[in-house]
Amino acid sequence: MNPAAEWLEADGLGGFASGRADGVRTRRYHALLLAAASPPTERAVLVNGFDATVRTPDGEWAISSQRYTPDVTAPDGATHLASFTVDPWPTWTYRLPNGIEIVQELLVLRGAPVVALSWRLSGLGTRDSGLVVRPFLSGRDTHATHHANGAFDFTPRVEDDRVRWQPYADRPAVVAASNGRYAHEPVWYHNFQYDEERARGLDFVEDLAAPGTFTFDLSAGRAVLVLAADLPEAAPWIARPADACWRDVERAERARRSSFRTPLHRAAEDYVVRRGAGKTIVAGYPWFSDWGRDTFIAMRGLCIAGGRLDDARDILLEWSRHVSEGMLPNYFPEGGQPAEYNAVDASLWFCVTVHETLHASGADLPALRDAVEAIVSGYAAGTRFGIRMDDDGLLAAGVPGVQLTWMDARVDGREITPRIGKPVEVQALWINALRIAAAREPRWNDVADRASAAFTRRFWNEARGCLFDVVDVDHVPDTADASLRPNQLLAVGGLPWVLVDGARARRIVDACERALWTVAGPRSLAPGEPGYIGTYGGDMRRRDGAYHQGTVWPWLAGPFVDAWVRVHSDTPEAREEARTRFLEPLVAHYAATTPGHLAEIADAEPPHAPRGCPFQAWSVGEALRLSQELASNFSPSRCISMACERTPSRATATW
């Protein structure tokens, strides 16, 4: 058991609970009840955590631990932890010095901001045992920290087995239902220390309010504490007695979780959340909301490969309403601010995902076909930030001061990887979008033919046996960036139509495997290249400077493995080798730190420690997509790729 391993319980609305195996909160995002008042936005931390103490005739022992400044861990509950598992939900077993074992369980209900906790005796020792639980409350923005103040309202409203607190008028109230006894003992706890935030150069000290305690008789049976945000989705659950609520939540969640074939399939559902009357995908927990690019990449695995085609349709229909000048937003800010249209590739990934969704479902949705046509037409005519089709049919994009590709880090107002001009993966996506649009408007095939010919002529770098990363750099004709990056893989695998085949494709994959592949996924820049950084860490400036300068991105395992299988003749033997050689070690690498999930990034150098957002949608999505494809002799994208090889200039999409 890795005591620093992190667990996640998501509610399907954008809210969640999260923490570490040892119970020590090291992030300001580690929380017991974090709810989205306007799913998936307006998220607030309502209940941060708790202290718990077991009382017996032999003495008292803590089964919780907190971090306080300066570098103090107290009480010592983590030292009594005997085991931890996330299957089927986070479960801790504490073994006390007198032989008593306490099993603590935590689960979040899907579809409501409700977290249910229980404690029960297990093993040998005296049965005359009690439990005291003291929750810590804040009511703050999810990205902030909380500090002692006179405005916090400790006043409880007690009714039967429920207690209601409304710390701040502009945040949802907290309702606690228990089968124990509540005692009002308001007090501030000062100087909680969040080590991960300190390492990230952010505010890492917080004060929390403790309104009172819940006391339980463990000898009488299971102790139950249900915490909920006082929002409409929670109302039917918090109206029930605590014992009944626990039984109903446990029954519902056990049935739901047992329906998934694998841990990856179960993890996939954590990222699919409600937005208005539709659905969207949270890019990652704990700090991301829904992003366009991330959504369309991730849903290929989370929804299409996962068999959630209705969810895929709903997500695409929701996003299709936001096409503007050929572009889709890359980000919906919190607080109702206008959507941000600042990505060249998000709209193109949308086209690919529409195609694969309709291909897999056999459906015909005119609204989605209209959106694809609007995107391709808008890009061809020219739109924001210099995005336009050039005379050669390729897509030019970029202006100083704006990061349009997925390599979008900035430091001190400067783009680390501006990639202005004609980036290689943008061309692969653009030509795929043209082929997809040609199913409705055949005229786009002629444009795709012209762009494909230009791509073949312009992007091959014979000296290095791979593709240039950008041509016409900064819109200067006949210039090229020869940096060895993984973006070129999308010209060989990972998309419905491939742009490079034969010996050149094999040389590209071999070059990427030698210089970029790690057990954690592909590096974003090859070692030895100018600007390469092997470790991701430090304050925001240092982290952002390393983000795409070598740092490993596991989502890129999708196009890499697709390309590798393809250049190895796409045989059953090649798929099996890819599964055991690449996919299984990749999933196992991240399982040690985020069981059932994959992180956003990892260090470029061994031991390739996971970094960044610990639970990332497109990392899980691409692993799930690969798992599905490598286990099957059939995949729509692979069949289309082979058709493209046979008739590269006239491969036709099917809706």
XYZ file of C-alpha atoms in Angstrom:
655
model
C 0.000 0.000 0.000
C 1.321 3.398 -1.018
C 0.263 5.825 1.762
C 0.474 8.742 -0.691
C -1.826 7.080 -3.247
C -4.809 9.298 -4.033
C -8.445 8.270 -4.371
C -11.365 9.980 -6.103
C -15.139 9.724 -5.630
C -17.039 11.826 -8.217
C -20.742 12.683 -8.069
C -21.494 13.137 -11.795
C -22.244 16.834 -11.293
C -18.702 18.177 -11.140
C -18.382 17.686 -7.383
C -16.275 15.054 -5.669
C -14.477 13.792 -2.596
C -10.757 13.050 -2.721
C -7.804 12.350 -0.490
C -4.849 10.093 0.236
C -4.694 6.502 1.377
C -3.207 7.522 4.725
C -5.934 10.125 5.278
C -3.511 13.060 5.401
C -4.763 16.001 3.347
C -1.873 17.420 1.327
C -3.850 19.441 -1.244
C -6.368 22.232 -0.762
C -8.510 20.087 -3.090
C -8.516 17.115 -0.730
C -12.047 17.363 0.575
C -14.887 15.328 1.981
C -17.746 17.279 0.362
C -16.962 19.452 -2.661
C -20.144 20.383 -4.533
C -21.021 22.122 -7.815
C -23.942 24.491 -7.330
C -24.351 24.941 -11.113
C -23.020 21.661 -12.570
C -20.213 21.393 -13.388
C -19.271 24.910 -12.205
C -19.608 27.083 -9.094
C -17.761 24.442 -7.124
C -17.131 24.979 -3.437
C -15.451 23.011 -0.679
C -18.060 22.631 2.069
C -16.554 19.943 4.311
C -12.774 19.591 4.129
C -12.205 16.573 6.356
C -12.550 15.279 9.893
C -10.759 14.020 12.963
C -11.860 10.664 14.367
C -10.994 9.062 17.713
C -11.853 5.584 19.012
C -12.534 5.341 22.750
C -12.224 2.028 24.598
C -11.693 0.939 28.217
C -8.038 0.384 27.270
C -7.505 3.929 26.047
C -8.152 6.300 23.159
C -6.591 6.160 19.700
C -6.898 8.397 16.676
C -7.780 6.998 13.261
C -7.103 10.272 11.438
C -4.113 12.525 10.802
C -3.709 16.151 9.738
C -0.736 18.229 8.609
C -0.096 21.477 10.476
C 2.609 24.104 10.235
C 5.505 23.786 10.672
C 5.646 20.234 9.214
C 3.727 18.582 12.062
C 1.511 15.524 11.569
C -1.077 15.067 14.307
C -2.795 13.071 15.603
C -1.095 9.771 14.774
C -4.032 7.915 13.192
C -2.118 7.152 10.000
C 0.271 4.941 12.006
C -2.624 2.593 12.790
C -3.608 2.083 9.145
C -3.391 -1.620 8.267
C -4.851 -1.618 4.741
C -6.545 0.534 2.127
C -8.458 -0.255 -1.067
C -10.577 1.659 -3.587
C -12.613 -1.402 -4.575
C -15.560 -0.964 -4.668
C -15.059 2.363 -2.837
C -12.401 3.798 -0.516
C -12.115 1.507 2.515
C -9.611 1.800 5.350
C -8.862 -0.807 8.033
C -7.229 0.535 11.208
C -5.625 -1.862 13.695
C -5.321 -0.388 17.187
C -2.745 -1.421 19.814
C -5.383 -3.268 21.870
C -6.288 -5.524 18.922
C -9.428 -3.746 17.797
C -9.876 -3.275 14.058
C -12.014 -0.454 12.712
C -13.233 -0.493 9.106
C -13.972 2.946 7.662
C -15.857 3.245 4.352
C -16.567 6.296 2.196
C -18.654 6.571 -0.950
C -20.155 9.352 -3.012
C -23.575 8.946 -4.562
C -23.815 9.329 -8.340
C -26.140 12.168 -9.292
C -26.275 14.002 -5.961
C -23.835 15.961 -3.736
C -23.963 13.305 -1.007
C -21.045 11.558 0.722
C -21.740 8.651 3.050
C -19.290 7.414 5.690
C -19.469 4.451 8.014
C -17.312 2.858 10.707
C -17.648 -0.636 12.133
C -15.746 -2.950 14.430
C -13.813 -5.837 12.951
C -11.377 -8.383 14.349
C -10.568 -9.188 17.965
C -10.579 -7.039 21.094
C -13.091 -5.400 23.369
C -16.479 -4.593 21.911
C -17.077 -1.742 24.365
C -15.960 0.960 21.954
C -17.086 4.422 20.957
C -16.187 6.809 18.173
C -15.983 10.609 18.123
C -15.932 12.396 14.739
C -15.278 16.127 14.387
C -15.907 17.519 10.845
C -13.943 20.495 9.513
C -15.936 23.031 7.462
C -15.045 25.962 5.235
C -17.474 26.936 2.448
C -14.819 28.343 0.129
C -14.090 28.376 -3.576
C -12.435 25.154 -4.655
C -9.207 26.939 -5.701
C -8.892 29.127 -2.596
C -7.864 28.663 1.019
C -9.955 29.535 4.066
C -8.982 31.593 7.094
C -10.555 32.280 10.463
C -13.013 35.149 10.333
C -15.946 36.609 12.211
C -18.407 36.108 9.353
C -18.417 32.306 9.614
C -21.765 31.237 11.107
C -21.387 28.231 13.436
C -25.106 28.163 14.347
C -26.597 24.666 13.948
C -30.183 23.850 13.139
C -30.881 20.459 14.721
C -33.877 18.358 13.721
C -34.201 14.637 14.583
C -30.995 12.960 13.379
C -29.966 15.889 11.158
C -27.852 18.981 11.704
C -27.780 21.864 9.217
C -25.085 24.536 9.040
C -25.082 27.605 6.776
C -21.584 29.066 7.252
C -21.960 31.638 4.464
C -25.159 32.902 2.860
C -23.746 32.692 -0.686
C -22.745 29.018 -0.401
C -24.917 25.906 -0.118
C -25.686 24.801 3.422
C -24.280 21.539 4.784
C -26.667 18.890 6.105
C -25.335 16.080 8.287
C -27.432 13.025 9.137
C -26.091 10.501 11.643
C -27.097 7.650 13.923
C -24.918 9.194 16.632
C -25.282 12.113 19.006
C -24.331 15.662 18.008
C -22.730 18.055 20.508
C -22.218 21.676 19.525
C -18.623 22.666 20.347
C -17.642 25.472 17.940
C -13.911 26.050 17.585
C -11.385 27.140 14.935
C -8.531 24.831 13.904
C -5.609 26.887 12.618
C -2.677 26.359 10.243
C -3.480 23.223 8.296
C -0.552 22.674 5.942
C -0.918 21.412 2.363
C 2.424 20.031 1.241
C 1.491 19.602 -2.428
C 0.416 23.230 -2.682
C 3.645 24.362 -1.055
C 5.622 22.332 -3.582
C 3.657 24.060 -6.349
C 4.517 27.493 -4.999
C 0.924 28.252 -3.996
C -0.869 29.303 -0.801
C -0.664 26.233 1.439
C -1.940 27.231 4.899
C -5.600 27.151 5.911
C -7.877 27.572 8.948
C -11.010 25.462 9.248
C -14.114 25.679 11.415
C -15.186 22.734 13.589
C -18.802 23.308 14.715
C -19.118 20.206 16.894
C -18.732 16.461 17.301
C -20.689 13.298 16.527
C -20.389 10.490 19.086
C -21.246 6.883 18.194
C -21.487 3.605 20.088
C -19.602 1.159 17.879
C -20.612 -1.700 20.166
C -24.216 -1.182 19.052
C -23.400 -1.519 15.356
C -22.294 0.468 12.350
C -21.740 4.203 12.845
C -23.091 6.300 9.960
C -22.498 9.920 8.992
C -24.043 11.254 5.781
C -22.975 14.709 4.575
C -24.758 16.577 1.802
C -24.907 19.964 0.159
C -28.373 21.424 0.592
C -29.102 21.391 -3.147
C -32.120 19.953 -5.002
C -30.328 16.757 -6.099
C -29.602 15.833 -2.475
C -33.084 16.479 -1.077
C -34.536 12.943 -1.473
C -31.526 11.426 0.268
C -31.046 13.738 3.218
C -34.734 13.407 4.123
C -34.135 9.762 5.079
C -32.872 8.509 8.459
C -29.099 8.055 8.449
C -29.135 4.240 8.623
C -31.644 3.993 5.782
C -29.713 6.530 3.737
C -26.495 4.515 4.124
C -28.216 1.294 3.099
C -29.832 2.917 0.048
C -26.662 4.665 -1.075
C -24.593 1.522 -0.579
C -27.097 -0.600 -2.495
C -27.326 1.847 -5.385
C -23.577 2.306 -5.658
C -22.739 -1.382 -5.336
C -25.090 -2.178 -8.215
C -23.755 0.656 -10.373
C -20.104 -0.099 -9.791
C -20.441 -3.841 -10.300
C -21.842 -3.237 -13.789
C -18.468 -2.109 -15.195
C -16.203 -4.621 -16.895
C -12.887 -3.170 -15.720
C -11.552 -0.468 -13.383
C -10.895 1.718 -16.450
C -14.539 1.464 -17.513
C -15.603 2.424 -14.002
C -13.162 5.335 -13.892
C -14.495 6.596 -17.223
C -17.863 7.455 -15.696
C -16.257 9.810 -13.178
C -15.505 12.303 -15.951
C -18.937 12.350 -17.631
C -20.973 15.036 -15.876
C -24.072 17.125 -16.320
C -23.959 20.552 -17.965
C -27.369 22.253 -18.122
C -29.794 19.866 -19.802
C -26.940 18.052 -21.522
C -23.621 16.494 -20.625
C -19.944 17.295 -20.847
C -16.615 15.898 -19.664
C -14.565 17.225 -16.769
C -11.003 17.417 -18.068
C -9.503 16.339 -14.773
C -9.834 16.265 -11.017
C -9.316 18.084 -8.783
C -8.826 21.439 -10.518
C -10.052 21.299 -14.135
C -13.535 21.974 -15.467
C -14.679 21.057 -18.990
C -12.341 22.000 -21.838
C -13.135 21.558 -25.518
C -9.943 19.904 -26.686
C -9.798 17.582 -23.677
C -13.467 16.667 -24.027
C -13.264 15.533 -27.643
C -10.024 13.600 -27.206
C -11.179 11.948 -23.998
C -14.660 10.943 -25.103
C -13.321 8.674 -27.855
C -12.327 6.288 -25.076
C -14.601 7.319 -22.214
C -17.771 7.201 -24.307
C -17.281 5.565 -27.701
C -14.936 2.721 -26.750
C -16.719 2.471 -23.401
C -20.041 1.831 -25.139
C -21.633 5.042 -23.839
C -22.884 6.231 -27.236
C -25.909 8.067 -25.815
C -23.564 10.092 -23.616
C -21.336 10.792 -26.625
C -24.314 12.056 -28.605
C -25.522 14.252 -25.741
C -22.080 15.756 -25.198
C -21.573 16.519 -28.886
C -25.035 18.045 -29.235
C -24.422 20.246 -26.193
C -21.107 21.489 -27.601
C -22.447 21.907 -31.166
C -24.583 24.818 -29.962
C -21.439 26.863 -29.367
C -19.884 26.958 -32.869
C -18.796 30.531 -33.609
C -16.958 31.586 -36.777
C -16.011 27.976 -37.322
C -14.588 27.567 -33.823
C -15.695 25.783 -30.685
C -14.731 27.064 -27.242
C -11.749 25.556 -25.561
C -12.902 26.636 -22.126
C -15.996 27.703 -20.207
C -14.772 29.856 -17.294
C -16.369 29.653 -13.867
C -18.827 32.339 -12.806
C -20.712 32.663 -16.098
C -17.905 34.448 -17.962
C -17.943 34.231 -21.791
C -16.547 31.090 -23.367
C -12.939 31.306 -24.589
C -12.339 30.532 -28.266
C -8.579 30.076 -28.259
C -7.758 26.657 -29.740
C -7.138 25.728 -33.359
C -7.484 21.988 -32.761
C -10.540 21.717 -30.465
C -13.002 22.166 -33.355
C -11.101 19.648 -35.485
C -11.120 17.062 -32.703
C -14.883 17.662 -32.503
C -15.213 16.682 -36.192
C -13.263 13.471 -35.605
C -15.347 12.558 -32.580
C -18.611 13.286 -34.396
C -17.515 10.982 -37.195
C -16.557 8.142 -34.874
C -19.721 8.501 -32.775
C -22.038 8.392 -35.783
C -20.021 5.594 -37.361
C -20.261 3.502 -34.185
C -23.961 4.183 -33.587
C -25.225 4.190 -37.170
C -27.141 7.345 -36.301
C -27.731 10.368 -38.505
C -27.853 13.645 -36.567
C -28.156 16.658 -38.896
C -27.224 19.081 -36.111
C -23.816 17.449 -35.798
C -23.264 17.333 -39.562
C -24.209 21.017 -39.729
C -21.632 21.781 -37.042
C -18.902 19.922 -38.945
C -19.721 21.857 -42.117
C -19.697 25.154 -40.201
C -16.268 24.351 -38.749
C -14.642 23.346 -42.029
C -16.199 26.266 -43.914
C -15.188 28.715 -41.202
C -11.602 27.500 -41.144
C -11.343 27.512 -44.940
C -12.619 31.097 -45.136
C -10.465 32.271 -42.223
C -11.341 32.976 -38.609
C -9.823 34.197 -35.340
C -6.085 34.301 -34.585
C -4.902 33.887 -38.159
C -6.557 30.490 -38.639
C -7.034 30.091 -42.405
C -6.629 27.661 -45.265
C -3.538 28.513 -47.290
C -3.207 28.180 -51.066
C -1.660 24.713 -50.673
C -4.733 23.490 -48.781
C -2.898 23.272 -45.452
C -4.122 25.136 -42.381
C -2.110 28.093 -41.137
C -2.723 29.356 -37.610
C -1.331 31.592 -34.930
C -0.587 35.127 -33.859
C 1.908 36.300 -31.230
C 0.585 36.208 -27.692
C -1.925 33.371 -28.123
C -1.304 29.636 -27.699
C -3.581 27.768 -30.107
C -2.298 24.187 -30.035
C -2.412 21.706 -27.166
C 1.149 22.783 -26.284
C -0.194 25.952 -24.702
C 2.040 26.874 -21.735
C 3.027 30.480 -21.062
C 5.598 31.924 -18.672
C 5.824 35.635 -17.886
C 3.559 36.424 -20.827
C 5.713 34.420 -23.243
C 4.574 31.293 -25.096
C 7.009 28.430 -24.434
C 5.936 26.562 -27.571
C 4.182 29.147 -29.796
C 4.134 26.835 -32.844
C 2.818 29.600 -35.101
C 2.566 28.525 -38.738
C 1.470 25.042 -39.792
C 1.814 22.549 -36.901
C 1.995 18.920 -37.964
C -0.886 17.478 -35.877
C -3.143 20.385 -36.896
C -2.658 19.356 -40.535
C -3.530 15.745 -39.722
C -6.680 16.878 -37.926
C -7.570 19.358 -40.687
C -7.292 16.789 -43.465
C -9.356 14.342 -41.393
C -12.017 17.023 -40.896
C -12.070 17.663 -44.648
C -12.580 13.956 -45.387
C -15.364 13.810 -42.811
C -17.095 16.892 -44.239
C -16.801 15.380 -47.736
C -19.412 12.761 -46.811
C -21.957 15.556 -47.122
C -20.141 17.985 -49.452
C -17.867 16.064 -51.863
C -16.106 19.281 -52.850
C -14.039 19.028 -49.670
C -12.313 15.934 -51.080
C -10.522 18.112 -53.637
C -9.243 20.354 -50.845
C -8.132 17.315 -48.849
C -6.280 15.961 -51.895
C -4.410 19.239 -52.317
C -3.586 19.448 -48.605
C -2.408 15.820 -48.500
C -0.059 16.365 -51.429
C 1.349 19.481 -49.785
C 1.765 17.654 -46.496
C 3.762 14.873 -48.155
C 5.943 17.416 -49.924
C 6.469 19.828 -47.029
C 6.707 17.824 -43.803
C 9.111 14.963 -44.467
C 12.538 15.466 -42.830
C 14.807 12.987 -44.523
C 17.811 13.915 -42.393
C 16.089 12.737 -39.210
C 13.758 10.144 -40.697
C 10.624 11.773 -39.287
C 8.343 14.772 -39.747
C 8.933 18.437 -39.038
C 6.924 19.714 -36.089
C 5.942 23.008 -37.777
C 6.471 24.345 -41.292
C 6.190 27.965 -42.394
C 7.262 28.880 -38.873
C 5.849 32.245 -37.796
C 4.200 32.304 -41.263
C 7.595 32.603 -42.945
C 7.453 30.480 -46.145
C 9.757 27.478 -46.516
C 10.936 27.429 -42.899
C 10.657 24.408 -40.599
C 11.037 23.402 -36.972
C 12.848 20.063 -36.802
C 12.302 19.452 -33.068
C 11.549 15.793 -32.395
C 8.129 15.815 -30.773
C 5.246 13.308 -30.573
C 2.756 15.500 -32.475
C 3.779 13.808 -35.733
C 2.338 10.511 -34.509
C -1.155 11.723 -35.421
C -0.108 11.613 -39.074
C 0.492 7.862 -38.698
C -2.009 6.667 -36.088
C -4.775 7.734 -33.774
C -7.039 9.307 -36.418
C -9.443 7.815 -38.995
C -7.306 8.842 -42.012
C -3.540 8.490 -42.018
C -1.242 10.823 -43.925
C 1.949 8.757 -44.004
C 2.357 5.059 -44.715
C 4.975 2.550 -45.845
C 8.636 2.923 -44.993
C 8.312 6.525 -43.910
C 5.638 5.642 -41.373
C 7.874 2.925 -39.923
C 10.797 5.369 -39.630
C 8.591 7.899 -37.814
C 7.389 5.335 -35.295
C 10.896 3.962 -34.754
C 12.283 7.464 -34.145
C 9.525 8.252 -31.647
C 9.941 4.929 -29.870
C 13.698 5.402 -29.485
C 13.628 9.006 -28.279
C 10.189 9.606 -26.785
C 8.583 6.445 -25.409
C 8.713 5.775 -21.658
C 6.776 3.415 -19.397
C 4.585 6.419 -18.496
C 3.868 7.413 -22.115
C 5.628 9.544 -24.764
C 7.813 12.512 -23.908
C 6.738 15.858 -25.343
C 10.297 16.600 -26.531
C 13.258 14.328 -27.147
C 16.243 14.393 -24.762
C 19.083 16.397 -26.243
C 16.795 18.840 -28.022
C 17.240 22.543 -27.145
C 15.081 23.406 -24.158
C 14.592 19.824 -22.958
C 13.665 19.595 -19.252
C 13.653 16.189 -17.582
C 11.760 16.947 -14.362
C 8.461 18.742 -13.856
C 8.292 20.602 -10.550
C 8.781 23.786 -8.607
C 6.670 26.911 -8.695
C 4.219 27.754 -11.455
C 6.860 29.450 -13.576
C 9.162 26.423 -13.537
C 6.328 23.949 -14.022
C 4.849 25.763 -16.992
C 8.300 26.078 -18.505
C 8.671 22.283 -18.416
C 5.088 21.399 -19.367
C 5.782 20.546 -23.032
C 9.560 20.485 -23.005
C 10.051 16.793 -22.305
C 7.319 16.115 -19.748
C 5.508 12.830 -20.459
C 1.840 12.912 -21.513
C 0.082 9.527 -21.207
C -2.769 10.519 -23.545
C -0.233 10.420 -26.386
C 0.091 6.676 -25.806
C -3.084 6.432 -27.904
C -1.671 7.684 -31.202
C 1.737 6.105 -30.475
C 0.372 2.594 -29.932
C -2.068 2.955 -32.844
C 0.827 3.948 -35.092
C 3.092 1.197 -33.737
C 0.494 -1.520 -34.375
C -0.202 -0.180 -37.843
C 3.433 -0.165 -38.994
C 3.781 -3.687 -37.600
C 1.129 -4.932 -40.052
C -1.806 -4.683 -37.591
C -1.788 -8.420 -36.896
C -3.260 -10.134 -33.804
C 0.317 -10.794 -32.730
C 1.220 -7.111 -33.046
C -1.823 -6.075 -31.021
C -0.973 -8.580 -28.298
C 2.635 -7.403 -28.196
C 1.491 -3.775 -27.978
C -0.847 -4.624 -25.116
C 1.814 -6.365 -23.015
C 4.719 -4.130 -24.031
C 3.090 -0.695 -23.857
C -0.460 -0.547 -22.464
C -0.293 -2.818 -19.424
C 2.957 -1.309 -18.045
C 1.531 2.178 -18.630
C -1.655 1.487 -16.639
C 0.300 -0.263 -13.882
C 2.708 2.674 -13.612
C -0.066 5.089 -12.662
C -2.036 2.606 -10.554
C 0.496 2.945 -7.744
C -0.412 6.604 -7.216
C -3.994 6.921 -8.531
C -5.607 3.456 -8.426
C -8.040 2.974 -11.307
C -7.056 6.259 -12.984
C -4.142 7.850 -14.851
C -2.514 11.184 -14.092
C -2.141 14.117 -16.468
C 1.646 13.972 -16.886
C 4.877 12.437 -15.584
C 8.541 13.351 -15.375
C 10.499 12.809 -18.576
C 13.343 11.097 -16.710
C 13.185 7.887 -14.632
C 11.436 6.940 -12.452
C 8.863 9.004 -14.398
C 6.991 10.141 -11.299
C 3.354 11.096 -12.023
C 2.784 14.841 -11.875
C 0.158 17.471 -12.571
C -3.530 16.731 -12.248
C -3.761 13.282 -10.599
C -6.996 12.208 -12.337
C -7.057 13.154 -16.035
C -9.869 12.431 -18.491
C -7.911 12.094 -21.723
C -5.274 9.899 -20.068
C -7.969 7.471 -18.915
C -9.866 7.826 -22.198
C -6.959 6.938 -24.445
C -5.958 4.005 -22.223
C -9.533 2.717 -22.424
C -9.659 3.224 -26.194
C -6.433 1.291 -26.611
C -7.646 -1.460 -24.295
C -10.750 -1.873 -26.431
C -8.953 -1.785 -29.761
C -6.065 -4.055 -28.821
C -8.503 -6.672 -27.535
C -10.526 -6.656 -30.764
C -9.922 -7.582 -34.372
C -12.137 -4.715 -35.435
C -11.971 -0.999 -34.897
C -13.705 1.621 -37.042
C -10.684 3.916 -37.081
C -8.356 1.101 -38.071
C -10.620 -0.021 -40.911
C -10.882 3.520 -42.234
C -7.106 3.875 -42.048
C -6.667 0.778 -44.173
C -9.180 2.117 -46.695
C -7.149 5.292 -46.802
C -4.030 3.335 -47.617
C -5.765 1.686 -50.562
C -7.193 4.924 -51.986
C -5.405 7.723 -50.164
C -6.895 10.577 -52.159
C -10.539 9.509 -52.052
C -11.228 7.762 -48.761
C -14.848 8.584 -48.005
C -16.446 8.961 -44.596
C -19.624 7.139 -43.684
C -22.093 8.616 -41.222
